[in-house]
Structures are given as C-alpha cells and as structure tokens.
Amino acid sequence: MNKMTVKDLDVKHKKVLVRVDFNVPIQDGVIGDDNRIVSALPTINYLLEQKARVILFSHLGKVDHKDPEKTEKDKKKNNMAPVAKHLATLVDAKVTFVEETRGAILEEAVNNLQDGEIVVIQNTRYEKGESKNDPELSRYWASLADCFVSDAFGSSHRAHASTVGVAEILPSALGFLVEKEVKALSAAIFNPKRPFVAIVGGAKVSDKIAVVENLLNIADKVLIGGGMAYTFFKAQGLEVGNSLLEEDRVELAKDFLTRAKDKLVLPIDNIVADKFAVDANTKVVSNKEIPSDYMGLDIGPETIELFKKELQGAKTVVWNGPMGVFEMEPFAKGTLEVCRAISELEDANTVIGGGDSAAAAIQLGFKEKFTHISTGGGASLEFMEGKQLPGIEVIANKE
Ligand code: ADP
Ligand code: MG
C-alpha cells in the first residue's frame, strides 16, 4: 500500500484532527461493545506519544434533519458524551468533551489543548452538512487543526465532510486501523495467493449482487450459503417452500449460474424448519425435498463436508455472509463448521467482511483465528465489490 500513513505526518506538538469510528451501541448511557473505540487506540496512543494535540470526531447513529422534533430526539439519543467518558478510562491522557460541533466553546477547548491531550467533539451528524460533504463545514473543521488522520474504516465508503471534505484541505494520512484494513483486504482482493476460495452467504441475493459478481471474476471458487441460496435453487427449477426467496432475482441467479459454470458451488442439503424459531421442528433434506411448509435456515451436513473439501488447500479465503441463521443455536452449525474449516487452513490469508459475518465469527469464538476480521460492515462489502472507497482514495500517495 502506497498511501500516506500517520507515521509519514509531522505531528509533534501539532493539532491533529482524527476521524474515528466511535459509532458504538449505547443503551441508557451505557456502551455495549467498545470494540470500535479499542480499535482506534493504536493511532490515538501513537499521537499522544508523539506529543500531538489530538482532536477526535466521529458520527454516532443517525440524526434526522427534516423534522425538527425528530432532530432534537435523535441528538439527545446520539450524544457523544458517554463515548468520551468511556474513552477517558482507556487512555492515559486528559480527555475534554465538547458538547458542540462548532463555535466558541469548541475553539477555546482546541486552543487550550496541551501536548498529549485529547478533545472529543460532539457527534458529526449533529451537522446537517456532514453527510452532504458541505464545503463550508469541511473548511470550518479543517480550520481547527494542522493535519488530518483518517482512522474510521467503517465510514470510509461515505464521502462526508468529516471523511473526505477535511482530507481535501489538510495534509492527511491514514491511521493504523485503516492501514491494517486496507492491507488485509487488498492482499485478498487485488493480489490473492491461489487457490482463492470465496464464500458468500447472508440473507439476500439483492444485497450481494455486486459482491458475487466481483468474486466470480477474481476467485477460483465461490461457495454460496445462507438465505440467498434459495433464490439460486429456484433458478434451477426447485421448490423452496417457505425459505427466503427473492422472486425478482431469480433471472439474475440463472444468469450467474450460466456464466459461472462450476466456479459457483451451491449447497446440496439443508436444515429446514417449520417456523423461524429456536424451538421449531427441523429436518435435514436435499435441495429437491424441501417441504412446502418448511423453510431452509442452515446448510446441511453434506454441504458442510462439500464446503470443507472445496476449502482444502486454499491460500486465500474471503468470507461474507453467514451460512445460516447463526443467531439461533439449531441453525448455527453451518457457520460454525465453515469458521472452523477456514481457521484450520495453513499459511492462508483469511479475511472476513460484513457486519453480521464478523459478529458470527466473534460470537462463535474465532476472533483470533482469522488473518483479519474487518471492522467495517458496509465499507468491507464495497471493498469486496472492487469499489474504491472515497475516504481512502482522498488520502495522497507517498512521494
Ligand atoms: P453481513 O452483515 O455479514 O454482510 P448479511 O447482513 O447479508 O451478512 O446476512 C446476515 C443475516 O442473514 C443473519 O442475520 C442471518 O440470520 C441471516 N440468514 C442467514 N441464512 C439465512 C436463511 N437461510 N434464512 C434467513 N436468514 C438467513
Ligand atoms: Mg448485515
């Protein structure tokens, strides 16, 4: 990777504006999973060691700007205060939180910053111009600092004022988290060691068209699981009962099947259930035997064996989308076994992208078993689609 990184910037005694992804789940002021905050610590700690003056900003949830009543409600719900408070427990530095996204109080806090101290700005989405990449807002935020660091991988697929606008104005670089994400994903997508096996699952074909399209072009095999498999079965003329089916994508699935030939590997059996519930009655059936009043909720045991065989010897594995409804124990086995098979590969670059897939791998105990689990849901999907991410493109290449 040839992009400027934080190590290439002169940050000593400088005011450094850092876009982080602190979009964490908060319930009644309490942070659920702080993984996103923890993931930004290497960059923050590096800057503190370098005696920089660190200004952090992030979005948090959504803020409606059409209905004033809703705006106030959203702002109240998505206040960054608990995040700043939590950050203060994770770093060895003074952390000041500013309730505003602009104005005299913010400017004073920034001007009073000492070397090795942190200011956290209020939720960027309090500003209507944030998601429109408003140039005036970008100029204002840029005016607070000497340089900019982009460490919010999960937001890098969006061209907003805090991700792209400020980077166009200030000397800018990638933080360590984004650097790590881009390295791992690029190695898999742009420079894969072969054989390269891709696994795509999850709920819907429609969410994954571009991912399947791109992976069919670059991988040696594409294994399909999850809810999207049933649209492919339908395309083969099979009946899928109450399984997830996108009628309007059947033609597309046919097209994929024709073009991909034996590159595309579909499940051969299924765990079907009489309802979408943990206490459902279940059966293992082949694709031809799905009862009309049952739904497929996981891949079956023969499919697990088939997928394990396809994975044997793989040197690159890219995985997006769970193999079944892993949130419910009776339908988690397919995802679990695929996780296990990938984690046992030797000398392979194994990368997971997608919010639910990452959650599944972590929940099933495989957090340390992959080369890389992406922190960016939508951003990692766009990367797998082969798209360029504006928040990364905007950062200059090294001289
Ligand atoms: P990601 O976030 O990794 O891109 P998706 O959002 O596409 O993944 O899909 C994840 C969801 O797909 C999970 O909530 C899972 O329960 C669901 N899913 C997987 N298999 C099935 C299935 N056979 N039927 C219905 N839903 C499924
Ligand atoms: Mg998802």
Short mmCIF file of N, CA and C in Angstrom, two decimals, residues 1-169:
data_model
loop_
_atom_site.label_atom_id
_atom_site.label_comp_id
_atom_site.label_asym_id
_atom_site.label_seq_id
_atom_site.Cartn_x
_atom_site.Cartn_y
_atom_site.Cartn_z
N MET A 1 0.84 -1.20 0.00
CA MET A 1 0.00 0.00 0.00
C MET A 1 0.87 1.24 0.00
N ASN A 2 0.48 2.19 -0.80
CA ASN A 2 1.34 3.33 -1.04
C ASN A 2 0.80 4.64 -0.46
N LYS A 3 -0.25 4.55 0.34
CA LYS A 3 -0.86 5.78 0.88
C LYS A 3 -0.04 6.33 2.05
N MET A 4 -0.12 7.62 2.22
CA MET A 4 0.47 8.27 3.40
C MET A 4 -0.16 7.67 4.65
N THR A 5 0.65 7.35 5.64
CA THR A 5 0.09 6.91 6.91
C THR A 5 0.54 7.89 8.00
N VAL A 6 -0.06 7.73 9.16
CA VAL A 6 0.16 8.68 10.25
C VAL A 6 1.66 8.84 10.56
N LYS A 7 2.43 7.78 10.31
CA LYS A 7 3.88 7.87 10.56
C LYS A 7 4.59 8.82 9.59
N ASP A 8 3.96 9.09 8.46
CA ASP A 8 4.56 10.00 7.47
C ASP A 8 4.24 11.46 7.75
N LEU A 9 3.38 11.71 8.72
CA LEU A 9 3.00 13.09 9.03
C LEU A 9 3.87 13.64 10.16
N ASP A 10 4.13 14.94 10.09
CA ASP A 10 4.83 15.59 11.20
C ASP A 10 3.77 16.02 12.21
N VAL A 11 3.66 15.28 13.29
CA VAL A 11 2.55 15.53 14.23
C VAL A 11 3.02 16.11 15.58
N LYS A 12 4.32 16.21 15.77
CA LYS A 12 4.85 16.68 17.07
C LYS A 12 4.34 18.08 17.40
N HIS A 13 3.74 18.22 18.55
CA HIS A 13 3.18 19.49 19.04
C HIS A 13 2.11 20.07 18.11
N LYS A 14 1.65 19.24 17.17
CA LYS A 14 0.65 19.73 16.21
C LYS A 14 -0.77 19.39 16.65
N LYS A 15 -1.70 20.17 16.17
CA LYS A 15 -3.11 19.84 16.39
C LYS A 15 -3.53 18.86 15.28
N VAL A 16 -3.88 17.66 15.69
CA VAL A 16 -4.20 16.62 14.71
C VAL A 16 -5.67 16.24 14.84
N LEU A 17 -6.40 16.45 13.75
CA LEU A 17 -7.83 16.10 13.72
C LEU A 17 -7.93 14.65 13.25
N VAL A 18 -8.56 13.80 14.05
CA VAL A 18 -8.64 12.37 13.70
C VAL A 18 -10.10 11.95 13.56
N ARG A 19 -10.46 11.44 12.36
CA ARG A 19 -11.81 10.89 12.19
C ARG A 19 -11.75 9.43 12.62
N VAL A 20 -12.45 9.15 13.72
CA VAL A 20 -12.53 7.78 14.22
C VAL A 20 -13.94 7.26 13.99
N ASP A 21 -14.11 5.94 14.15
CA ASP A 21 -15.45 5.37 14.08
C ASP A 21 -15.84 4.94 15.50
N PHE A 22 -16.46 5.88 16.22
CA PHE A 22 -16.92 5.62 17.58
C PHE A 22 -18.42 5.37 17.58
N ASN A 23 -18.92 4.84 16.47
CA ASN A 23 -20.36 4.58 16.35
C ASN A 23 -20.68 3.26 17.08
N VAL A 24 -20.67 3.33 18.40
CA VAL A 24 -20.86 2.13 19.23
C VAL A 24 -22.30 2.02 19.72
N PRO A 25 -22.75 0.80 20.04
CA PRO A 25 -24.10 0.67 20.59
C PRO A 25 -24.19 1.22 22.01
N ILE A 26 -25.17 2.08 22.27
CA ILE A 26 -25.34 2.66 23.61
C ILE A 26 -26.78 2.45 24.07
N GLN A 27 -26.93 1.92 25.28
CA GLN A 27 -28.27 1.73 25.86
C GLN A 27 -28.30 2.46 27.19
N ASP A 28 -29.20 3.42 27.32
CA ASP A 28 -29.32 4.20 28.56
C ASP A 28 -27.96 4.72 29.05
N GLY A 29 -27.20 5.27 28.14
CA GLY A 29 -25.92 5.88 28.52
C GLY A 29 -24.79 4.88 28.74
N VAL A 30 -25.08 3.57 28.58
CA VAL A 30 -24.04 2.56 28.80
C VAL A 30 -23.61 1.96 27.46
N ILE A 31 -22.30 1.91 27.24
CA ILE A 31 -21.77 1.38 25.98
C ILE A 31 -21.79 -0.14 26.00
N GLY A 32 -22.37 -0.75 24.95
CA GLY A 32 -22.41 -2.20 24.86
C GLY A 32 -21.06 -2.78 24.50
N ASP A 33 -20.73 -2.72 23.22
CA ASP A 33 -19.48 -3.30 22.73
C ASP A 33 -18.55 -2.14 22.36
N ASP A 34 -17.38 -2.06 23.02
CA ASP A 34 -16.49 -0.92 22.76
C ASP A 34 -15.38 -1.24 21.75
N ASN A 35 -15.57 -2.36 21.00
CA ASN A 35 -14.54 -2.80 20.06
C ASN A 35 -14.08 -1.67 19.13
N ARG A 36 -15.02 -0.85 18.67
CA ARG A 36 -14.64 0.21 17.72
C ARG A 36 -13.75 1.26 18.39
N ILE A 37 -13.99 1.53 19.66
CA ILE A 37 -13.15 2.50 20.36
C ILE A 37 -11.76 1.90 20.58
N VAL A 38 -11.75 0.66 21.03
CA VAL A 38 -10.48 -0.03 21.29
C VAL A 38 -9.64 -0.12 20.00
N SER A 39 -10.32 -0.35 18.87
CA SER A 39 -9.60 -0.48 17.60
C SER A 39 -8.90 0.80 17.18
N ALA A 40 -9.35 1.93 17.70
CA ALA A 40 -8.72 3.21 17.33
C ALA A 40 -7.57 3.57 18.27
N LEU A 41 -7.39 2.81 19.34
CA LEU A 41 -6.37 3.18 20.34
C LEU A 41 -4.93 3.20 19.80
N PRO A 42 -4.53 2.26 18.92
CA PRO A 42 -3.15 2.34 18.44
C PRO A 42 -2.82 3.71 17.83
N THR A 43 -3.72 4.24 17.02
CA THR A 43 -3.48 5.56 16.42
C THR A 43 -3.48 6.65 17.49
N ILE A 44 -4.46 6.61 18.37
CA ILE A 44 -4.57 7.65 19.41
C ILE A 44 -3.33 7.62 20.30
N ASN A 45 -2.93 6.44 20.73
CA ASN A 45 -1.77 6.34 21.63
C ASN A 45 -0.48 6.77 20.94
N TYR A 46 -0.36 6.44 19.66
CA TYR A 46 0.82 6.89 18.91
C TYR A 46 0.89 8.42 18.89
N LEU A 47 -0.24 9.05 18.62
CA LEU A 47 -0.27 10.51 18.57
C LEU A 47 0.06 11.12 19.93
N LEU A 48 -0.46 10.50 20.99
CA LEU A 48 -0.17 11.00 22.34
C LEU A 48 1.33 10.88 22.65
N GLU A 49 1.91 9.74 22.27
CA GLU A 49 3.35 9.54 22.48
C GLU A 49 4.17 10.58 21.72
N GLN A 50 3.67 10.95 20.55
CA GLN A 50 4.36 11.93 19.71
C GLN A 50 4.12 13.35 20.20
N LYS A 51 3.43 13.51 21.31
CA LYS A 51 3.11 14.82 21.89
C LYS A 51 2.25 15.68 20.95
N ALA A 52 1.37 15.01 20.25
CA ALA A 52 0.42 15.76 19.43
C ALA A 52 -0.72 16.24 20.31
N ARG A 53 -1.52 17.17 19.81
CA ARG A 53 -2.75 17.63 20.46
C ARG A 53 -3.89 17.02 19.64
N VAL A 54 -4.60 16.10 20.24
CA VAL A 54 -5.47 15.22 19.47
C VAL A 54 -6.94 15.68 19.53
N ILE A 55 -7.50 15.90 18.37
CA ILE A 55 -8.92 16.26 18.28
C ILE A 55 -9.66 15.11 17.59
N LEU A 56 -10.57 14.46 18.32
CA LEU A 56 -11.26 13.30 17.77
C LEU A 56 -12.68 13.66 17.39
N PHE A 57 -13.13 13.17 16.23
CA PHE A 57 -14.55 13.31 15.90
C PHE A 57 -15.06 12.08 15.16
N SER A 58 -16.36 11.83 15.35
CA SER A 58 -17.00 10.63 14.80
C SER A 58 -18.50 10.88 14.67
N HIS A 59 -19.12 10.05 13.82
CA HIS A 59 -20.59 10.07 13.86
C HIS A 59 -21.06 9.06 14.90
N LEU A 60 -22.31 9.18 15.31
CA LEU A 60 -22.90 8.24 16.26
C LEU A 60 -24.38 8.12 15.89
N GLY A 61 -24.78 6.96 15.39
CA GLY A 61 -26.17 6.77 14.98
C GLY A 61 -26.56 7.74 13.87
N LYS A 62 -27.88 7.92 13.73
CA LYS A 62 -28.37 8.80 12.67
C LYS A 62 -29.06 10.01 13.29
N VAL A 63 -28.96 11.14 12.63
CA VAL A 63 -29.70 12.32 13.07
C VAL A 63 -30.54 12.82 11.90
N ASP A 64 -31.85 12.81 12.08
CA ASP A 64 -32.78 13.30 11.06
C ASP A 64 -32.71 14.83 11.02
N HIS A 65 -32.67 15.41 9.82
CA HIS A 65 -32.62 16.87 9.74
C HIS A 65 -33.85 17.45 9.04
N LYS A 66 -34.87 16.61 8.85
CA LYS A 66 -36.06 17.11 8.16
C LYS A 66 -37.11 17.59 9.14
N ASP A 67 -37.35 16.81 10.19
CA ASP A 67 -38.39 17.13 11.16
C ASP A 67 -37.73 17.61 12.46
N PRO A 68 -37.87 18.90 12.80
CA PRO A 68 -37.14 19.48 13.94
C PRO A 68 -37.35 18.71 15.25
N GLU A 69 -38.55 18.18 15.43
CA GLU A 69 -38.80 17.44 16.67
C GLU A 69 -37.94 16.17 16.71
N LYS A 70 -37.89 15.51 15.54
CA LYS A 70 -37.10 14.27 15.41
C LYS A 70 -35.60 14.60 15.57
N THR A 71 -35.20 15.74 15.01
CA THR A 71 -33.79 16.14 15.12
C THR A 71 -33.38 16.21 16.58
N GLU A 72 -34.21 16.88 17.39
CA GLU A 72 -33.88 17.02 18.82
C GLU A 72 -33.82 15.67 19.51
N LYS A 73 -34.77 14.82 19.17
CA LYS A 73 -34.82 13.48 19.79
C LYS A 73 -33.56 12.67 19.42
N ASP A 74 -33.22 12.71 18.14
CA ASP A 74 -32.04 11.96 17.67
C ASP A 74 -30.76 12.49 18.31
N LYS A 75 -30.69 13.82 18.45
CA LYS A 75 -29.48 14.41 19.04
C LYS A 75 -29.32 13.95 20.48
N LYS A 76 -30.44 13.94 21.17
CA LYS A 76 -30.40 13.53 22.58
C LYS A 76 -29.94 12.08 22.69
N LYS A 77 -30.51 11.25 21.83
CA LYS A 77 -30.18 9.82 21.84
C LYS A 77 -28.73 9.56 21.44
N ASN A 78 -28.26 10.32 20.47
CA ASN A 78 -26.93 10.06 19.91
C ASN A 78 -25.90 11.11 20.35
N ASN A 79 -25.93 11.43 21.63
CA ASN A 79 -24.96 12.35 22.20
C ASN A 79 -23.65 11.58 22.47
N MET A 80 -22.53 12.20 22.11
CA MET A 80 -21.23 11.52 22.20
C MET A 80 -20.67 11.50 23.63
N ALA A 81 -21.36 12.15 24.58
CA ALA A 81 -20.82 12.27 25.95
C ALA A 81 -20.39 10.93 26.58
N PRO A 82 -21.24 9.87 26.55
CA PRO A 82 -20.80 8.61 27.17
C PRO A 82 -19.57 8.00 26.50
N VAL A 83 -19.42 8.26 25.20
CA VAL A 83 -18.27 7.73 24.46
C VAL A 83 -16.98 8.40 24.95
N ALA A 84 -17.04 9.72 25.09
CA ALA A 84 -15.87 10.47 25.56
C ALA A 84 -15.50 10.02 26.98
N LYS A 85 -16.52 9.80 27.79
CA LYS A 85 -16.29 9.36 29.16
C LYS A 85 -15.62 7.98 29.18
N HIS A 86 -16.10 7.11 28.30
CA HIS A 86 -15.51 5.77 28.24
C HIS A 86 -14.07 5.83 27.71
N LEU A 87 -13.86 6.66 26.71
CA LEU A 87 -12.50 6.79 26.16
C LEU A 87 -11.52 7.20 27.26
N ALA A 88 -11.98 8.10 28.13
CA ALA A 88 -11.11 8.59 29.21
C ALA A 88 -10.61 7.46 30.10
N THR A 89 -11.38 6.37 30.18
CA THR A 89 -10.94 5.23 31.01
C THR A 89 -9.94 4.35 30.26
N LEU A 90 -9.81 4.55 28.95
CA LEU A 90 -8.95 3.68 28.14
C LEU A 90 -7.60 4.31 27.79
N VAL A 91 -7.49 5.62 27.99
CA VAL A 91 -6.22 6.29 27.64
C VAL A 91 -5.61 6.97 28.87
N ASP A 92 -4.31 7.16 28.80
CA ASP A 92 -3.61 7.80 29.89
C ASP A 92 -3.39 9.27 29.51
N ALA A 93 -4.48 9.99 29.37
CA ALA A 93 -4.38 11.38 28.93
C ALA A 93 -5.64 12.13 29.36
N LYS A 94 -5.51 13.46 29.43
CA LYS A 94 -6.69 14.27 29.75
C LYS A 94 -7.63 14.28 28.54
N VAL A 95 -8.91 13.99 28.79
CA VAL A 95 -9.91 14.00 27.71
C VAL A 95 -10.96 15.05 28.01
N THR A 96 -11.12 15.99 27.11
CA THR A 96 -12.15 17.02 27.27
C THR A 96 -13.23 16.79 26.24
N PHE A 97 -14.48 16.77 26.67
CA PHE A 97 -15.58 16.61 25.71
C PHE A 97 -16.23 17.95 25.45
N VAL A 98 -16.48 18.24 24.19
CA VAL A 98 -17.18 19.47 23.81
C VAL A 98 -18.55 19.10 23.27
N GLU A 99 -19.57 19.66 23.86
CA GLU A 99 -20.96 19.34 23.52
C GLU A 99 -21.37 19.80 22.12
N GLU A 100 -20.54 20.69 21.53
CA GLU A 100 -20.91 21.26 20.23
C GLU A 100 -20.04 20.73 19.10
N THR A 101 -20.53 20.96 17.87
CA THR A 101 -19.75 20.59 16.69
C THR A 101 -19.05 21.80 16.08
N ARG A 102 -19.34 23.00 16.62
CA ARG A 102 -18.65 24.21 16.17
C ARG A 102 -18.89 25.33 17.18
N GLY A 103 -18.14 26.42 17.04
CA GLY A 103 -18.38 27.59 17.87
C GLY A 103 -17.29 27.86 18.89
N ALA A 104 -17.53 28.93 19.68
CA ALA A 104 -16.50 29.48 20.58
C ALA A 104 -16.01 28.46 21.61
N ILE A 105 -16.93 27.66 22.17
CA ILE A 105 -16.50 26.71 23.21
C ILE A 105 -15.55 25.66 22.64
N LEU A 106 -15.90 25.20 21.46
CA LEU A 106 -15.04 24.22 20.79
C LEU A 106 -13.67 24.83 20.48
N GLU A 107 -13.70 26.03 19.92
CA GLU A 107 -12.44 26.67 19.52
C GLU A 107 -11.54 26.93 20.74
N GLU A 108 -12.18 27.32 21.85
CA GLU A 108 -11.41 27.56 23.07
C GLU A 108 -10.79 26.25 23.56
N ALA A 109 -11.58 25.19 23.56
CA ALA A 109 -11.07 23.89 24.02
C ALA A 109 -9.89 23.45 23.16
N VAL A 110 -9.99 23.67 21.86
CA VAL A 110 -8.90 23.28 20.96
C VAL A 110 -7.67 24.16 21.20
N ASN A 111 -7.90 25.45 21.40
CA ASN A 111 -6.75 26.34 21.63
C ASN A 111 -6.08 26.09 22.97
N ASN A 112 -6.84 25.58 23.94
CA ASN A 112 -6.25 25.29 25.26
C ASN A 112 -5.59 23.92 25.34
N LEU A 113 -5.73 23.13 24.27
CA LEU A 113 -5.14 21.79 24.27
C LEU A 113 -3.64 21.86 24.49
N GLN A 114 -3.15 21.01 25.38
CA GLN A 114 -1.70 20.88 25.58
C GLN A 114 -1.21 19.63 24.85
N ASP A 115 0.11 19.53 24.69
CA ASP A 115 0.68 18.34 24.06
C ASP A 115 0.22 17.10 24.82
N GLY A 116 -0.18 16.07 24.10
CA GLY A 116 -0.57 14.82 24.74
C GLY A 116 -1.96 14.85 25.38
N GLU A 117 -2.78 15.80 24.98
CA GLU A 117 -4.16 15.84 25.49
C GLU A 117 -5.16 15.62 24.34
N ILE A 118 -6.40 15.29 24.75
CA ILE A 118 -7.43 14.96 23.76
C ILE A 118 -8.67 15.83 23.93
N VAL A 119 -9.21 16.29 22.82
CA VAL A 119 -10.55 16.88 22.81
C VAL A 119 -11.45 15.98 21.96
N VAL A 120 -12.62 15.63 22.47
CA VAL A 120 -13.60 14.88 21.68
C VAL A 120 -14.73 15.83 21.31
N ILE A 121 -15.01 15.90 20.02
CA ILE A 121 -16.07 16.78 19.52
C ILE A 121 -17.40 16.01 19.53
N GLN A 122 -18.48 16.72 19.64
CA GLN A 122 -19.83 16.14 19.56
C GLN A 122 -20.03 15.40 18.22
N ASN A 123 -20.98 14.48 18.21
CA ASN A 123 -21.40 13.70 17.03
C ASN A 123 -21.43 14.55 15.74
N THR A 124 -20.63 14.14 14.75
CA THR A 124 -20.54 14.92 13.50
C THR A 124 -21.90 15.08 12.81
N ARG A 125 -22.79 14.11 13.04
CA ARG A 125 -24.09 14.18 12.35
C ARG A 125 -25.07 15.16 13.00
N TYR A 126 -24.65 15.85 14.07
CA TYR A 126 -25.44 16.99 14.55
C TYR A 126 -25.49 18.05 13.45
N GLU A 127 -24.49 18.02 12.58
CA GLU A 127 -24.40 18.99 11.47
C GLU A 127 -25.11 18.43 10.23
N LYS A 128 -26.05 19.22 9.74
CA LYS A 128 -26.78 18.83 8.54
C LYS A 128 -25.83 18.64 7.35
N GLY A 129 -24.78 19.45 7.31
CA GLY A 129 -23.87 19.42 6.15
C GLY A 129 -22.90 18.25 6.15
N GLU A 130 -22.82 17.52 7.26
CA GLU A 130 -21.86 16.41 7.35
C GLU A 130 -22.04 15.40 6.22
N SER A 131 -23.25 14.84 6.10
CA SER A 131 -23.42 13.77 5.11
C SER A 131 -23.54 14.32 3.69
N LYS A 132 -23.63 15.66 3.56
CA LYS A 132 -23.64 16.25 2.21
C LYS A 132 -22.24 16.69 1.80
N ASN A 133 -21.26 16.40 2.65
CA ASN A 133 -19.90 16.86 2.39
C ASN A 133 -19.88 18.36 2.10
N ASP A 134 -20.53 19.11 2.96
CA ASP A 134 -20.67 20.57 2.77
C ASP A 134 -19.29 21.25 2.87
N PRO A 135 -18.91 22.03 1.84
CA PRO A 135 -17.56 22.62 1.82
C PRO A 135 -17.32 23.61 2.96
N GLU A 136 -18.37 24.35 3.33
CA GLU A 136 -18.18 25.33 4.42
C GLU A 136 -17.88 24.60 5.73
N LEU A 137 -18.61 23.53 5.99
CA LEU A 137 -18.39 22.74 7.21
C LEU A 137 -17.00 22.11 7.19
N SER A 138 -16.61 21.59 6.04
CA SER A 138 -15.26 20.99 5.92
C SER A 138 -14.19 22.03 6.21
N ARG A 139 -14.37 23.23 5.66
CA ARG A 139 -13.37 24.28 5.89
C ARG A 139 -13.31 24.64 7.37
N TYR A 140 -14.50 24.68 8.00
CA TYR A 140 -14.53 25.03 9.42
C TYR A 140 -13.78 23.98 10.25
N TRP A 141 -14.12 22.72 10.06
CA TRP A 141 -13.45 21.66 10.84
C TRP A 141 -11.95 21.63 10.55
N ALA A 142 -11.60 21.83 9.28
CA ALA A 142 -10.18 21.82 8.91
C ALA A 142 -9.44 22.98 9.60
N SER A 143 -10.15 24.10 9.82
CA SER A 143 -9.50 25.28 10.42
C SER A 143 -9.08 25.02 11.87
N LEU A 144 -9.60 23.97 12.48
CA LEU A 144 -9.28 23.69 13.88
C LEU A 144 -7.90 23.03 14.04
N ALA A 145 -7.36 22.47 12.96
CA ALA A 145 -6.18 21.60 13.11
C ALA A 145 -5.10 21.89 12.08
N ASP A 146 -3.92 21.27 12.31
CA ASP A 146 -2.80 21.39 11.36
C ASP A 146 -2.80 20.25 10.35
N CYS A 147 -3.29 19.10 10.77
CA CYS A 147 -3.34 17.98 9.84
C CYS A 147 -4.47 17.01 10.22
N PHE A 148 -4.72 16.03 9.34
CA PHE A 148 -5.88 15.15 9.48
C PHE A 148 -5.46 13.69 9.36
N VAL A 149 -6.05 12.86 10.22
CA VAL A 149 -5.81 11.42 10.13
C VAL A 149 -7.14 10.70 9.99
N SER A 150 -7.23 9.83 8.98
CA SER A 150 -8.46 9.08 8.73
C SER A 150 -8.30 7.68 9.34
N ASP A 151 -9.02 7.43 10.44
CA ASP A 151 -8.91 6.10 11.05
C ASP A 151 -10.28 5.43 11.22
N ALA A 152 -11.26 5.91 10.45
CA ALA A 152 -12.62 5.37 10.56
C ALA A 152 -12.90 4.49 9.35
N PHE A 153 -12.40 3.25 9.37
CA PHE A 153 -12.60 2.41 8.19
C PHE A 153 -14.09 2.22 7.88
N GLY A 154 -14.88 2.02 8.93
CA GLY A 154 -16.32 1.78 8.76
C GLY A 154 -17.07 2.93 8.11
N SER A 155 -16.44 4.10 8.01
CA SER A 155 -17.09 5.25 7.36
C SER A 155 -16.40 5.64 6.06
N SER A 156 -15.40 4.87 5.66
CA SER A 156 -14.57 5.30 4.54
C SER A 156 -15.26 5.13 3.18
N HIS A 157 -16.42 4.43 3.18
CA HIS A 157 -17.15 4.31 1.91
C HIS A 157 -18.11 5.48 1.72
N ARG A 158 -18.11 6.42 2.65
CA ARG A 158 -19.00 7.57 2.52
C ARG A 158 -18.20 8.86 2.33
N ALA A 159 -18.57 9.63 1.33
CA ALA A 159 -17.90 10.90 1.10
C ALA A 159 -18.60 11.99 1.90
N HIS A 160 -18.24 12.10 3.16
CA HIS A 160 -18.84 13.10 4.04
C HIS A 160 -17.80 14.19 4.37
N ALA A 161 -18.28 15.26 5.02
CA ALA A 161 -17.35 16.35 5.36
C ALA A 161 -16.22 15.85 6.26
N SER A 162 -16.54 14.97 7.22
CA SER A 162 -15.54 14.52 8.18
C SER A 162 -14.65 13.41 7.64
N THR A 163 -15.01 12.82 6.51
CA THR A 163 -14.18 11.74 5.96
C THR A 163 -13.40 12.20 4.73
N VAL A 164 -14.07 12.97 3.86
CA VAL A 164 -13.44 13.38 2.61
C VAL A 164 -13.19 14.90 2.58
N GLY A 165 -14.19 15.68 3.01
CA GLY A 165 -14.09 17.15 2.94
C GLY A 165 -12.82 17.68 3.59
N VAL A 166 -12.60 17.34 4.85
CA VAL A 166 -11.41 17.86 5.56
C VAL A 166 -10.12 17.31 4.97
N ALA A 167 -10.16 16.07 4.48
CA ALA A 167 -8.95 15.45 3.92
C ALA A 167 -8.51 16.16 2.65
N GLU A 168 -9.46 16.82 1.98
CA GLU A 168 -9.09 17.55 0.76
C GLU A 168 -8.40 18.86 1.09
N ILE A 169 -8.53 19.31 2.34
CA ILE A 169 -7.98 20.61 2.72
C ILE A 169 -6.66 20.48 3.49
#
